[in-house]
Coordinates of C-alpha atoms (C1' of nucleotides) in Angstrom, one line a residue:
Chain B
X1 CA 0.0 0.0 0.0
X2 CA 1.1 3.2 -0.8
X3 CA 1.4 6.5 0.8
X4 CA -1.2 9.2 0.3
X5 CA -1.2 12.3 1.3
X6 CA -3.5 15.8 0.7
X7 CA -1.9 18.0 -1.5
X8 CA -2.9 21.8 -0.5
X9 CA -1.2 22.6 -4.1
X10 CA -3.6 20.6 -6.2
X11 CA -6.4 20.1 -3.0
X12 CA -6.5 16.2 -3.7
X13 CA -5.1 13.3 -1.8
X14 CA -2.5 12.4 -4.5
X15 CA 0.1 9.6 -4.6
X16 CA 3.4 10.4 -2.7
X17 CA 6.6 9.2 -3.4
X18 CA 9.8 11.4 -3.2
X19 CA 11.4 12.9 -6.7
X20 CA 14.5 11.3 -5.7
X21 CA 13.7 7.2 -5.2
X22 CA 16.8 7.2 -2.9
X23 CA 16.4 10.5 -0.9
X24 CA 13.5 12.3 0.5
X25 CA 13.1 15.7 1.6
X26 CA 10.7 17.7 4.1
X27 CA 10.9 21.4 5.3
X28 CA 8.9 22.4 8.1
X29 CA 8.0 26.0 8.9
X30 CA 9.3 25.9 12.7
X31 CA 8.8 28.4 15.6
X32 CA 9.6 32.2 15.8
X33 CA 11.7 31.9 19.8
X34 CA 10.6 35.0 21.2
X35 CA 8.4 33.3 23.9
X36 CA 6.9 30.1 24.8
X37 CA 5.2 28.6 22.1
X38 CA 1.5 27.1 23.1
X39 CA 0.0 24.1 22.5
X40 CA -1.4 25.0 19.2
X41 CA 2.3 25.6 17.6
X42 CA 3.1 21.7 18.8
X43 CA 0.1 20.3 16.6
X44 CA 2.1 20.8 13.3
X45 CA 5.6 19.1 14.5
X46 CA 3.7 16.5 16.3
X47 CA 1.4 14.9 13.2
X48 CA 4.3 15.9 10.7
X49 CA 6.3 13.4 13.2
X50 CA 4.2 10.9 12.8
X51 CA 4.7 11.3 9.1
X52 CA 8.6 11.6 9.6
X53 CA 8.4 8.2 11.3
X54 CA 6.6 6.8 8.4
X55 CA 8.7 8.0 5.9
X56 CA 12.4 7.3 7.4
X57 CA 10.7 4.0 7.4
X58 CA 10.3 3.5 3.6
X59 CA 13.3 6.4 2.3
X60 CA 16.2 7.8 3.6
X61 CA 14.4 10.9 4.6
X62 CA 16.3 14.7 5.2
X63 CA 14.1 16.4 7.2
X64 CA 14.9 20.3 8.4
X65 CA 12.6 22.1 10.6
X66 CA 14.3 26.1 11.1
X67 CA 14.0 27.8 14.0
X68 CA 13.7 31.9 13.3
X69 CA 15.9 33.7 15.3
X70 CA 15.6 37.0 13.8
X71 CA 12.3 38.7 13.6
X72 CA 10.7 41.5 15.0
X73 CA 8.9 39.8 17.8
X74 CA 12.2 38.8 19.0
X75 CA 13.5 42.2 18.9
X76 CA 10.9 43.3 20.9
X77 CA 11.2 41.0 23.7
X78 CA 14.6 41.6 24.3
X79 CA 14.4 45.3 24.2
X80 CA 11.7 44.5 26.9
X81 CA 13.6 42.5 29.2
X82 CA 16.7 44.4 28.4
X83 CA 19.2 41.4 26.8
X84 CA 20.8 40.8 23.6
X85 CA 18.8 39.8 20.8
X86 CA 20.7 36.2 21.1
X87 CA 20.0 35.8 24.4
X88 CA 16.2 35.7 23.8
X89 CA 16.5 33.3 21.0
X90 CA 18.6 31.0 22.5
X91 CA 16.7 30.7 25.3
X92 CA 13.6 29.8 23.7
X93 CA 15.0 27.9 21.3
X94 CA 16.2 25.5 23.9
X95 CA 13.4 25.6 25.4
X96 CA 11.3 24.8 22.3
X97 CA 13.8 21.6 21.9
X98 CA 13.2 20.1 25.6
X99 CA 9.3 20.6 25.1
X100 CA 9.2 18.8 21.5
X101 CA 11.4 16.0 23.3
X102 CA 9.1 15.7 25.7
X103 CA 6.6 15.5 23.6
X104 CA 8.5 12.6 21.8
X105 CA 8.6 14.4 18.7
X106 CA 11.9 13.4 16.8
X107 CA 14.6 16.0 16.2
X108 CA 14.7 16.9 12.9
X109 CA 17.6 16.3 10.6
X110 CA 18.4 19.9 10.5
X111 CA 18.0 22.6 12.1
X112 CA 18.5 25.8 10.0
X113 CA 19.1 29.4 11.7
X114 CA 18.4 32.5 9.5
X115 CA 20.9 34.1 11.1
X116 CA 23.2 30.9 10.1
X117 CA 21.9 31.9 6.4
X118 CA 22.1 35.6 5.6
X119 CA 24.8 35.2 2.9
X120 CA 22.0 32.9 1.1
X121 CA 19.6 35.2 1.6
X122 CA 21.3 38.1 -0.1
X123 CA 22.0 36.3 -2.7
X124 CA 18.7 34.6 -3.4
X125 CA 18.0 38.4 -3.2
X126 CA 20.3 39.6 -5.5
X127 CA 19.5 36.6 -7.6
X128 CA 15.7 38.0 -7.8
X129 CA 16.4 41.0 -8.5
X130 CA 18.8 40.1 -11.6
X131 CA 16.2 38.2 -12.9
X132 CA 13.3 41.3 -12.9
X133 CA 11.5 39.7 -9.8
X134 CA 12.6 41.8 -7.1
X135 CA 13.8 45.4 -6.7
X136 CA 15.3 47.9 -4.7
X137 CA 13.3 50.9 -3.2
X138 CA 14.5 53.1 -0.5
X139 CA 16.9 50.7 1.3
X140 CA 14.0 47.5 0.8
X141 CA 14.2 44.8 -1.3
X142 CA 10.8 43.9 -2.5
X143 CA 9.4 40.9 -4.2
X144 CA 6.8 42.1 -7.7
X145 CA 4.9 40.4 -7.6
X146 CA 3.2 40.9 -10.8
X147 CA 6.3 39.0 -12.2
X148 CA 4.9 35.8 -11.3
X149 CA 2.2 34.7 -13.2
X150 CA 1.4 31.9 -10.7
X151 CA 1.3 34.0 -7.3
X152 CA -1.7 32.8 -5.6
X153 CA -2.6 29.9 -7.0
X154 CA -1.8 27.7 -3.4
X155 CA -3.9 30.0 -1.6
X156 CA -6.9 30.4 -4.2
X157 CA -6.6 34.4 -5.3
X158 CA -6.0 36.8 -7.9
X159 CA -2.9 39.2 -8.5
X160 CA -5.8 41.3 -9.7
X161 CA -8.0 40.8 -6.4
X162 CA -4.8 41.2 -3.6
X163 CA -4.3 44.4 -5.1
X164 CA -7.7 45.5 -4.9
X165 CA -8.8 44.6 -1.6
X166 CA -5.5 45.7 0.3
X167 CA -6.7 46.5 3.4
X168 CA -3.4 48.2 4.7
X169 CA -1.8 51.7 4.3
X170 CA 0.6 50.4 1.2
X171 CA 3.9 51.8 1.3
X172 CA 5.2 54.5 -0.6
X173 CA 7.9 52.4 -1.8
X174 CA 5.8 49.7 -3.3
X175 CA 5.3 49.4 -6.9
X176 CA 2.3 47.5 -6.2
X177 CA 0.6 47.0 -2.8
X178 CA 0.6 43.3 -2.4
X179 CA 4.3 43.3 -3.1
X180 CA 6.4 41.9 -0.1
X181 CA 9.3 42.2 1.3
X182 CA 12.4 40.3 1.4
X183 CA 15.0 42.5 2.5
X184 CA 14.9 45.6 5.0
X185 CA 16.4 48.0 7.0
X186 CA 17.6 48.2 9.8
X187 CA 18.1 50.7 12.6
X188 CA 21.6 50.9 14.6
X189 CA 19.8 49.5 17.8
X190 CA 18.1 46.5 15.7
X191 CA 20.1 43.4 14.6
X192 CA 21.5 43.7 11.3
X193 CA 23.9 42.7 8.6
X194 CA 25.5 44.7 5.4
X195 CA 24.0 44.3 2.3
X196 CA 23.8 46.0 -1.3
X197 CA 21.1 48.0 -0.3
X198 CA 22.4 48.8 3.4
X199 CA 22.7 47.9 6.6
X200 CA 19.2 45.5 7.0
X201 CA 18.0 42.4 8.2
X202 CA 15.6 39.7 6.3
X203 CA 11.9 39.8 5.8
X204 CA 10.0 37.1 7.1
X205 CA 9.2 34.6 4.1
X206 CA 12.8 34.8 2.7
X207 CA 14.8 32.7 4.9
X208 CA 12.6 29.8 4.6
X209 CA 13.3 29.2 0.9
X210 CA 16.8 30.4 1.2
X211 CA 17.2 27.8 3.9
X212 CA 15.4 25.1 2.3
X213 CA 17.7 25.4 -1.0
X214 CA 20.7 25.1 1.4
X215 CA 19.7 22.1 2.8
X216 CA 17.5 20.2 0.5
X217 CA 17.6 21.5 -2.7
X218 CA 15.9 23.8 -5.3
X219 CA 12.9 21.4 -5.4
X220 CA 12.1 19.8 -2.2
X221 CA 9.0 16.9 -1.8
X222 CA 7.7 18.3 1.3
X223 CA 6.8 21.4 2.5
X224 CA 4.6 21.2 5.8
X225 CA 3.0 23.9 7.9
X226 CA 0.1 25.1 9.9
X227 CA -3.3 26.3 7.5
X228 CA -2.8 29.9 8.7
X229 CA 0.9 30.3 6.8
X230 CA -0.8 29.2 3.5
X231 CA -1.1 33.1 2.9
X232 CA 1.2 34.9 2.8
X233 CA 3.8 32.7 3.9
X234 CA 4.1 29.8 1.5
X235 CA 2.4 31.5 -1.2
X236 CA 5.5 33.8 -1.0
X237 CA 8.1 31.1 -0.6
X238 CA 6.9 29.7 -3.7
X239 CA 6.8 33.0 -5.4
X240 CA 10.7 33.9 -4.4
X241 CA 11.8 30.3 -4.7
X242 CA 10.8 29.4 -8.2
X243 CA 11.7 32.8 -9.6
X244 CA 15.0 32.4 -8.0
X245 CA 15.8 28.4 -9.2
X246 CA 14.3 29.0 -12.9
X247 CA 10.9 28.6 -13.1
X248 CA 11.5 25.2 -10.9
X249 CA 9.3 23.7 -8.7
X250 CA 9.2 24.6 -5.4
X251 CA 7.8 22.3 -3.5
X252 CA 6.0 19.3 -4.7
X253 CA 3.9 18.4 -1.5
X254 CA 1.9 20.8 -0.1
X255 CA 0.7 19.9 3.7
X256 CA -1.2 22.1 5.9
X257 CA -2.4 20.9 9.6
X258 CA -5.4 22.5 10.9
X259 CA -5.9 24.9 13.6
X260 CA -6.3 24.2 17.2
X261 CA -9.2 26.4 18.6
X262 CA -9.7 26.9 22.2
X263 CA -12.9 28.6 23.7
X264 CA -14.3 28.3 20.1
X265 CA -11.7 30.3 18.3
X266 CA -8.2 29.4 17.0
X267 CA -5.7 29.4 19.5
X268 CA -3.4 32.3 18.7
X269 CA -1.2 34.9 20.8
X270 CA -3.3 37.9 19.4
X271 CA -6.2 36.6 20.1
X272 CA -5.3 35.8 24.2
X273 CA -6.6 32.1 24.1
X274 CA -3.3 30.3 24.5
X275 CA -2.5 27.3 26.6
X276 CA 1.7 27.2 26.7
X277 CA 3.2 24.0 26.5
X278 CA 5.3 24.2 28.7
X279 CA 3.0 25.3 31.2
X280 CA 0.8 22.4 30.3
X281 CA 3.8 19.9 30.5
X282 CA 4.0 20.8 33.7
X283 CA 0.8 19.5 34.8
X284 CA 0.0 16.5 32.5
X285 CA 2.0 13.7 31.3
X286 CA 3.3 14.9 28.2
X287 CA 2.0 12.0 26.0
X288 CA -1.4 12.5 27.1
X289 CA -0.9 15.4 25.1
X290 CA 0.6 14.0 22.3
X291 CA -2.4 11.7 22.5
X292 CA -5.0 14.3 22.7
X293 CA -3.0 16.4 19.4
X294 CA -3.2 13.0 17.5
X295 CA -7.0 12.4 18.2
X296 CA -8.0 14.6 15.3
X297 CA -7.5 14.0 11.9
X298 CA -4.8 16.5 11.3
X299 CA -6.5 18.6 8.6
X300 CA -9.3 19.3 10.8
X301 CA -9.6 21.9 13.4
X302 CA -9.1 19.9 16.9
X303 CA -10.9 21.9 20.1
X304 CA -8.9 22.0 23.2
X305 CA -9.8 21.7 26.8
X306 CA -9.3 20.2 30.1
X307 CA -11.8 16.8 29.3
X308 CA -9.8 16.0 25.7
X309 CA -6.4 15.7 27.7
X310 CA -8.4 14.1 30.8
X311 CA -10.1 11.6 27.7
X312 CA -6.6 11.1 26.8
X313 CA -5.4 10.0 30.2
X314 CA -7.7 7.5 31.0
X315 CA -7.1 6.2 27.1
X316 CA -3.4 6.2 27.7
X317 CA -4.5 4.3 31.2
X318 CA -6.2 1.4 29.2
X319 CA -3.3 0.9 26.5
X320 CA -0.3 0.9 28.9
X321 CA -2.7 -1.3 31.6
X322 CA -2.4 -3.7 28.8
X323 CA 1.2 -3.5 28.8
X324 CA 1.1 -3.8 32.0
X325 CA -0.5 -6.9 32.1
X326 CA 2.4 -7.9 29.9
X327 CA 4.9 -6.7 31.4
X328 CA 6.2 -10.6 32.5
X329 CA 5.6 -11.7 29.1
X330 CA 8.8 -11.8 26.8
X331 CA 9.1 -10.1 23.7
X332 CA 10.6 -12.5 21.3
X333 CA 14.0 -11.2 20.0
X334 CA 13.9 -9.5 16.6
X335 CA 15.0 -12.3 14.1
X336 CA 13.0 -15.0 16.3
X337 CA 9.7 -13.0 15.9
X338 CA 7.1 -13.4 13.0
X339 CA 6.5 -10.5 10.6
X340 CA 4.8 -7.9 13.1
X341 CA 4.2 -5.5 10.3
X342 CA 1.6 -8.4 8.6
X343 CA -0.5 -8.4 12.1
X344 CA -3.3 -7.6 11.2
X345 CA -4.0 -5.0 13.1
X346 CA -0.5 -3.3 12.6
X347 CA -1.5 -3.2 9.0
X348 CA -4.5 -1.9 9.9
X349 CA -3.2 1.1 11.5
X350 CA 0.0 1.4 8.8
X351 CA -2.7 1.6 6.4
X352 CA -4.5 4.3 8.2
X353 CA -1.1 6.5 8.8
X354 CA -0.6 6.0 5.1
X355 CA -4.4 7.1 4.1
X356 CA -3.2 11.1 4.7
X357 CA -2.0 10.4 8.1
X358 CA -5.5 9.0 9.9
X359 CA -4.2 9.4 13.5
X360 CA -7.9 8.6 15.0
X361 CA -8.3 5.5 12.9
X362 CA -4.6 4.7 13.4
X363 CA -5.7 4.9 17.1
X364 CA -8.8 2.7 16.8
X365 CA -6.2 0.3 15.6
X366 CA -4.0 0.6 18.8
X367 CA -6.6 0.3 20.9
X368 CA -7.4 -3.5 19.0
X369 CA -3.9 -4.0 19.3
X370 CA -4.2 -3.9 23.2
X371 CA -7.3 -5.6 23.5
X372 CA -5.8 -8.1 21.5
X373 CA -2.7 -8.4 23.7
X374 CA -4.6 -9.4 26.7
X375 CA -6.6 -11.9 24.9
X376 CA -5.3 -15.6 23.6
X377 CA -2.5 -18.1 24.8
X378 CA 0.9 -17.2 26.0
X379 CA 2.8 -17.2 23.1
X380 CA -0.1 -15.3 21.3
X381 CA 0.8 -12.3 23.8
X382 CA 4.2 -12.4 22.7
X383 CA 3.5 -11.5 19.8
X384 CA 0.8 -9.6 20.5
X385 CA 2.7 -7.3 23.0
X386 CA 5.2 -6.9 20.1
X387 CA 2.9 -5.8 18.0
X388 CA 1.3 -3.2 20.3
X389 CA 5.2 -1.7 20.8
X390 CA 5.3 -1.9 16.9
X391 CA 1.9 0.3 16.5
X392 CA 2.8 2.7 18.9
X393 CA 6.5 2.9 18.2
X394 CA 4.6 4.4 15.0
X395 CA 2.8 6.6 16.6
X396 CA 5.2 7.5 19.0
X397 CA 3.1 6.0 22.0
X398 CA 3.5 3.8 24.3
X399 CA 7.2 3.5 24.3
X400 CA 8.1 4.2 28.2
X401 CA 7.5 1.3 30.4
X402 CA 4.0 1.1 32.3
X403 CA 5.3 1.1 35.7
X404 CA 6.9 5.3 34.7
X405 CA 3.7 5.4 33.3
X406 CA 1.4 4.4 35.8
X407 CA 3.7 6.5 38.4
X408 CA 4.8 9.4 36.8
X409 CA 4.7 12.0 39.1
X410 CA 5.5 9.6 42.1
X411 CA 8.6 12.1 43.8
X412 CA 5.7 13.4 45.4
X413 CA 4.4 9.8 47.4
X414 CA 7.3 7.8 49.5
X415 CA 7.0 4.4 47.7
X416 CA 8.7 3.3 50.6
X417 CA 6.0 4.3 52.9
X418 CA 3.6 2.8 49.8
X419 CA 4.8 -0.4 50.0
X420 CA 4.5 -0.7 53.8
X421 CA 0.9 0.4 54.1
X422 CA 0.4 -2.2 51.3
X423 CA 1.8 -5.1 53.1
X424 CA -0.3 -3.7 56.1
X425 CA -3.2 -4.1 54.4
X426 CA -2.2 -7.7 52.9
X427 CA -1.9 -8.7 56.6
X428 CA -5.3 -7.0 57.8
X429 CA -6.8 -9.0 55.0
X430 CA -5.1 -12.7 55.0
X431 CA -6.9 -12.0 59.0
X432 CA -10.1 -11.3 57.4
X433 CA -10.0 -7.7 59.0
X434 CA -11.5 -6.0 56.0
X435 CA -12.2 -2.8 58.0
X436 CA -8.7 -1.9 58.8
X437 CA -7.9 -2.9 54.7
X438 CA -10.7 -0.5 53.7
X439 CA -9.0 2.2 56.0
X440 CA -5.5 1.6 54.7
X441 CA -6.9 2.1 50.9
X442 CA -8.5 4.6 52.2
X443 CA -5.0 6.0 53.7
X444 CA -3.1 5.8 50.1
X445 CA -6.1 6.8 48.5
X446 CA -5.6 10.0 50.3
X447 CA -2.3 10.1 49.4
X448 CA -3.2 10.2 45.9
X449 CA -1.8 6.4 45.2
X450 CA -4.8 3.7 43.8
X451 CA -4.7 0.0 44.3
X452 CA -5.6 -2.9 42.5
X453 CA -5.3 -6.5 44.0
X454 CA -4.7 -8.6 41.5
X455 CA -3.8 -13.2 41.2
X456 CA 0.2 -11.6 42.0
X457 CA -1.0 -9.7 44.5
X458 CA -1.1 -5.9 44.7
X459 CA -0.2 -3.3 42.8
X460 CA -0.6 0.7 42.8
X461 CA -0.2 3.9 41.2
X462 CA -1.0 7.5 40.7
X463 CA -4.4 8.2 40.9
X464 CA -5.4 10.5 37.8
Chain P
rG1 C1' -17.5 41.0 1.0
rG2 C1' -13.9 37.2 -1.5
rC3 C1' -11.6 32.4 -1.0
rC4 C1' -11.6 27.7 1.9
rA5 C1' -13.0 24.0 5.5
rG6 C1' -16.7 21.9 8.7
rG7 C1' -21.6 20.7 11.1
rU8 C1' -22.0 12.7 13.4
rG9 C1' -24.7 9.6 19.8
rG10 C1' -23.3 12.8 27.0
rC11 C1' -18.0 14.1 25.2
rA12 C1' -13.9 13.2 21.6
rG13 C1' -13.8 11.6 16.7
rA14 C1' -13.3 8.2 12.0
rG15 C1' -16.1 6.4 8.1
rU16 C1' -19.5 4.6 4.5
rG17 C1' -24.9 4.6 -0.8
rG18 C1' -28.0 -0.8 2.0
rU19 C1' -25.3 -5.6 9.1
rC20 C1' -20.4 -2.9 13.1
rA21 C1' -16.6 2.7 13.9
rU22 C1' -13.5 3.2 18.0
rG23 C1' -12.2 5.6 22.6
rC24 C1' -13.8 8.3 27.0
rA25 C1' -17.9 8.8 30.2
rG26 C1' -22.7 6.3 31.8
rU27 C1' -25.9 1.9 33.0
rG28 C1' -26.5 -3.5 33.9
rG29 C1' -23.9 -8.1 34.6
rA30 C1' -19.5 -11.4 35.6
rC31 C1' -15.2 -11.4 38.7
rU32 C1' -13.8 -9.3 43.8
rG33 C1' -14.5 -9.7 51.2
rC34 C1' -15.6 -4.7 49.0
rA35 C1' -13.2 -2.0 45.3
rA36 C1' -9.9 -1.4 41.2
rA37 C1' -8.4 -3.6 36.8
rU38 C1' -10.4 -6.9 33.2
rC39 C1' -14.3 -9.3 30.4
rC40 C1' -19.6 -9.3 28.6
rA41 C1' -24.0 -6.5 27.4
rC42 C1' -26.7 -1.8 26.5
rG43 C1' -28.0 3.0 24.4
rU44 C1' -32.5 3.3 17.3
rA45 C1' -25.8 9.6 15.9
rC46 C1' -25.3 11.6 11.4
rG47 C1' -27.6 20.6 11.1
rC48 C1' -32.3 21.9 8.2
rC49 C1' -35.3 21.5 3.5
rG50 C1' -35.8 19.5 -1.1
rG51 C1' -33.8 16.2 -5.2
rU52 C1' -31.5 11.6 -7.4
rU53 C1' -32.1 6.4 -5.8
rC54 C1' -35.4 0.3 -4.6
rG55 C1' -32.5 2.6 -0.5
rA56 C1' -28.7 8.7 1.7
rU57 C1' -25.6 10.3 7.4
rU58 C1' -22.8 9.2 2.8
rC59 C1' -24.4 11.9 -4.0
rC60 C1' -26.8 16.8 -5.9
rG61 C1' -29.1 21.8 -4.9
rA62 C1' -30.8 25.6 -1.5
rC63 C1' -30.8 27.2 3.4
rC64 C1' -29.1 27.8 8.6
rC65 C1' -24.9 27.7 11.7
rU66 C1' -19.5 27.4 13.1
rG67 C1' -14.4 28.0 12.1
rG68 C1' -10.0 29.5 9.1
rC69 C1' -7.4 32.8 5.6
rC70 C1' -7.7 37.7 3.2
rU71 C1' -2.6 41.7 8.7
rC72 C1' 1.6 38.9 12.6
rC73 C1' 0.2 33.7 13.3
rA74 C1' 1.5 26.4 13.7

RNA sequence: GGCCAGGUGGCAGAGUGGUCAUGCAGUGGACUGCAAAUCCACGUACGCCGGUUCGAUUCCGACCCUGGCCUCCA
C-alpha cells in the first residue's frame, strides 16, 4: 500500500513518493523563539512526526525544521527585558527543543538558523532582483509580484483581487501594494547585517526558501506547515523560490495541519486564548498530550480543553494497563519473531497512517492492538505485546514502560512508605480484617496512590 | 465582501450509498470480602429542507450555523 497524502497545491489526496527514489526531503516552517510557544504551535511538529516516522521508514528521509531567530517579535522581547537579541533566542530555542522531546517528537535532521543563512539570503536576493523579480526601493528589497504569473494559485486568489482589496496603508515604496518584502532595514539599535542595499536584516518569508535550498535542494517533496501560513507565507516562498531556481518547482507536496481552537476560536497569541506548552507539561503527562494532538484527523480543526487531555489520560491508562498486564511476558528477539508488520492490526493502523496520516483510525487500531494483547495463549501475547510496541512505536506511544507510566509523578508519594501500608493491608486481609484494609486504601487513596489486588497480589499507582 | 474547511450519539472523533466505527464517560452483569483492573451487554448519531435512488448520514441543490485565511500567526 502506498502513501497518500492531501496535496494543498492541487487540493486532492495524491500519490506520494519522493522525486529522488533514494532521498526524501521535508521542510517544516518551525517556531519564531521570542516566547513560549503554546499548544497549538506543537500540533504541526507533532502529526508531521508521525509522518517523519513513516517516511524514514520507507526512504532515507532529510528532514529540516528552522527555528527563526531573527524577527521583529524577537526584537521586541529583548528590548523588553533588556538582553541581547541572542540571548532571547537561544533561550527559547532551547526551550522549544526540551518541550518537543518531551513531547516525543523526533529532532529533525536539521535545524536551520536565518541568522546561520544571511549570505543565502542576499544572494537569493540579488538573484531575484537580476532576474526582474525583485527590486530595490528606498533601502527594501521587494518581491513584484506581478512578475509571477502563478502567485496565488496555493492559496486560491487573484494578482488582480490582492491588489484591490489591500486593506493596509501600502507603502510609498511599493510598486504594487501586495508586493512583499524580502530585505529591509535596519536601525543601529536593531540586529542587522551589510547588504547591497544597506545595513538590514531579512523579511520574514525569505529565509525559509533560502534555507530550504541550502539544505534540501531547489525542489524539495515536502513542504509542511500550519493552514494559517498558506497566505502569505508559502504562497511567497513559492513566489521567491521558483523565480530564484528558474521557473522550478518549489515544493511538490503541499501539507497544511489544521488549527487548534480553544474557547471556540483558533488558538493564537493575538487573540489571548493560548495554553503554553510548557505550562501544560508541567501538569500532564506529556503523552497525554501527544495523545490528545493526535485524536483529530490533522486537517481538521481539533478543540482544546481540560476533558480532551483528561479523555486522553484515562485512554493512555487502558493501552499501557495492557502492557502492564504484559509486562512478565517476553518479547521475542527480533529475528525469532514473525513478521509484526503483517498483524493484522499493525496493518490496519499502517494503512491508516498512510491514508493522509489517519491518526484517529490509526488509534482505533492501537486500541485493538491492546485488547488483543490481553486476549489468547501465551505465546499469542508475545507477539501480540510486540505488536502493540510496533503500532505505537509508530505513533510515538506507548514507548516508556508502564510502571513510569502508571507512576509518573510519584517524587511526590514515598514508595517506601507505599509499599508498607500495602503489606499492612495484605496482613489485615489474609486475618479477614477487612475494615482496617478498607481504611488503609483509604489511607493511600488519600495520598493520591490507587490499588488494585490482583492473582500476584497488589499493585498501585498515581491516581489520575 | 472574496476564498476555503466543517456541522456525526453525553464528550472526543473516523467512516460509508444498503449488518459494526472506535475511545472516554454512563448503565446493567460477571469477577472481587468490598473495590480497582479486566471481560460481557446496552443506548435506534449523522444541522435543516428538497432532489437523485429500490434505498442517503454518505451523491446533488438551496438554506441555517460554526471555524479559518484575506494583517503577525502552527
Amino acid at each position: 500500500m502506498a502513501l497518500r497524502l492531501y496535496n494543498s497545491l492541487t487540493r486532492r489526496v495524491e500519490p506520494f513518493t519522493p522525486a529522488d527514489p533514494e532521498r526524501a526531503t521535508m521542510y517544516l516552517c518551525g517556531p519564531t523563539v521570542y516566547s513560549f510557544v503554546h499548544i497549538g504551535n506543537a500540533r504541526g511538529p507533532v502529526v508531521f512526526d508521525v509522518l517523519v516516522r513513516l517516511l524514514r521508514r520507507k526512504y532515507r528521509l532529510v528532514y529540516a525544521r528552522n527555528i527563526t531567530d531573527v524577527d521583529d517579535k524577537i526584537n521586541a522581547a529583548a528590548a523588553e527585558a533588556g538582553v541581547p537579541i541572542a540571548d532571547i533566542a537561544a533561550k527559547y530555542a532551547a526551550i522549544y527543543r526540551e518541550d518537543m522531546a518531551r513531547l516525543g517528537v523526533a529532532p529533525p535532521d536539521i535545524e536551520p538558523l536565518a541568522t546561520g543563512h544571511i549570505t543565502p539570503i542576499i544572494e537569493m536576493c540579488e538573484n531575484l532582483i537580476a532576474s526582474g523579480h525583485a527590486y530595490a526601493a528606498d533601502g527594501h528589497v521587494l518581491f513584484d509580484v506581478a512578475r509571477f504569473g502563478d502567485y496565488g494559485k496555493l492559496s486560491g486568489r487573484s494578482v488582480d483581487e490582492l491588489i484591490a482589496g489591500a486593506r493596509i496603508d501600502v507603502a510609498p515604496y511599493k510598486k504594487n501594494p501586495a508586493d512583499f518584502v524580502l530585505w529591509k532595514p535596519s536601525t543601529p539599535e536593531l540586529p542587522g547585517w551589510d547588504s547591497p542595499w544597506g545595513r538590514g536584516r531579512p523579511g520574514w518569508h525569505i529565509e525559509c526558501s533560502a534555507m530550504a535550498a541550502a539544505h534540501l535542494g531547489e525542489t524539495i517533496d515536502i513542504h509542511a506547515g500550519g493552514v494559517d501560513l498558506v497566505f502569505p507565507h508559502h504562497e511567497n516562498e513559492i513566489a521567491q523560490s521558483t523565480c530564484a531556481h528558474a521557473g522550478k518547482t518549489f515544493a511538490r507536496f503541499w501539507l497544511h495541519n489544521g488549527m487548534l481552537t480553544f474557547d471556540g476560536a483558533k488558538m493564537s497569541k493575538s487573540v489571548g486564548n493560548v495554553k503554553q506548552l510548557h505550562a501544560l507539561l508541567q501538569r500532564h503527562p506529556p503523552e497525554a498530550l501527544r495523545y490528545a494532538l493526535l485524536s483529530a484527523h490533522y486537517r481538521q480543526p481539533l478543540d482544546w480543553s481540560e476533558a480532551l487531555i483528561e479523555q486522553s489520560v484515562a485512554t493512555l491508562d487502558r493501552l499501557y494497563g495492557a502492557l502492564r498486564d504484559l509486562e512478565d511476558v517476553d518479547v521475542l528477539p527480533a529475528d525469532e519473531r514473525p513478521d509484526i508488520e503483517s498483524h493484522e492490526a499493525v496493518k490496519e493502523l499502517e494503512a491508516a497512517l498512510l491514508n493522509d496520516l489517519n491518526t484517529p483510525e490509526a488509534l482505533v487500531a492501537l486500541a485493538k492492538l491492546a485488547f488483543q494483547a490481553r486476549q489468547g495463549s501465551r505465546d499469542d501475547k508475545r507477539i501480540a505485546k510486540a505488536a502493540l510496541l510496533a503500532g505505537g512505536a509508530k505513533l510515538g506511544l506507548l514507548q516508556q514502560a508502564p510502571e513510569s507510566w502508571f507512576k509518573r509523578g510519584s517524587e511526590r508519594v514515598d514508595a517506601a512508605q507505599v509499599e508498607t501500608l500495602i503489606e499492612a493491608r495484605r496482613a489485615a486481609r489474609a486475618a479477614r480484617d477487612f475494615a482496617r484494609a478498607d481504611a488503609i486504601r483509604d489511607e493511600l487513596a488519600a495520598m493520591g496512590v490507587a490499588i488494585e489486588d490482583g492473582p500476584q497480589g497488589t499493585r498501585w499507582k498515581i491516581a489520575n
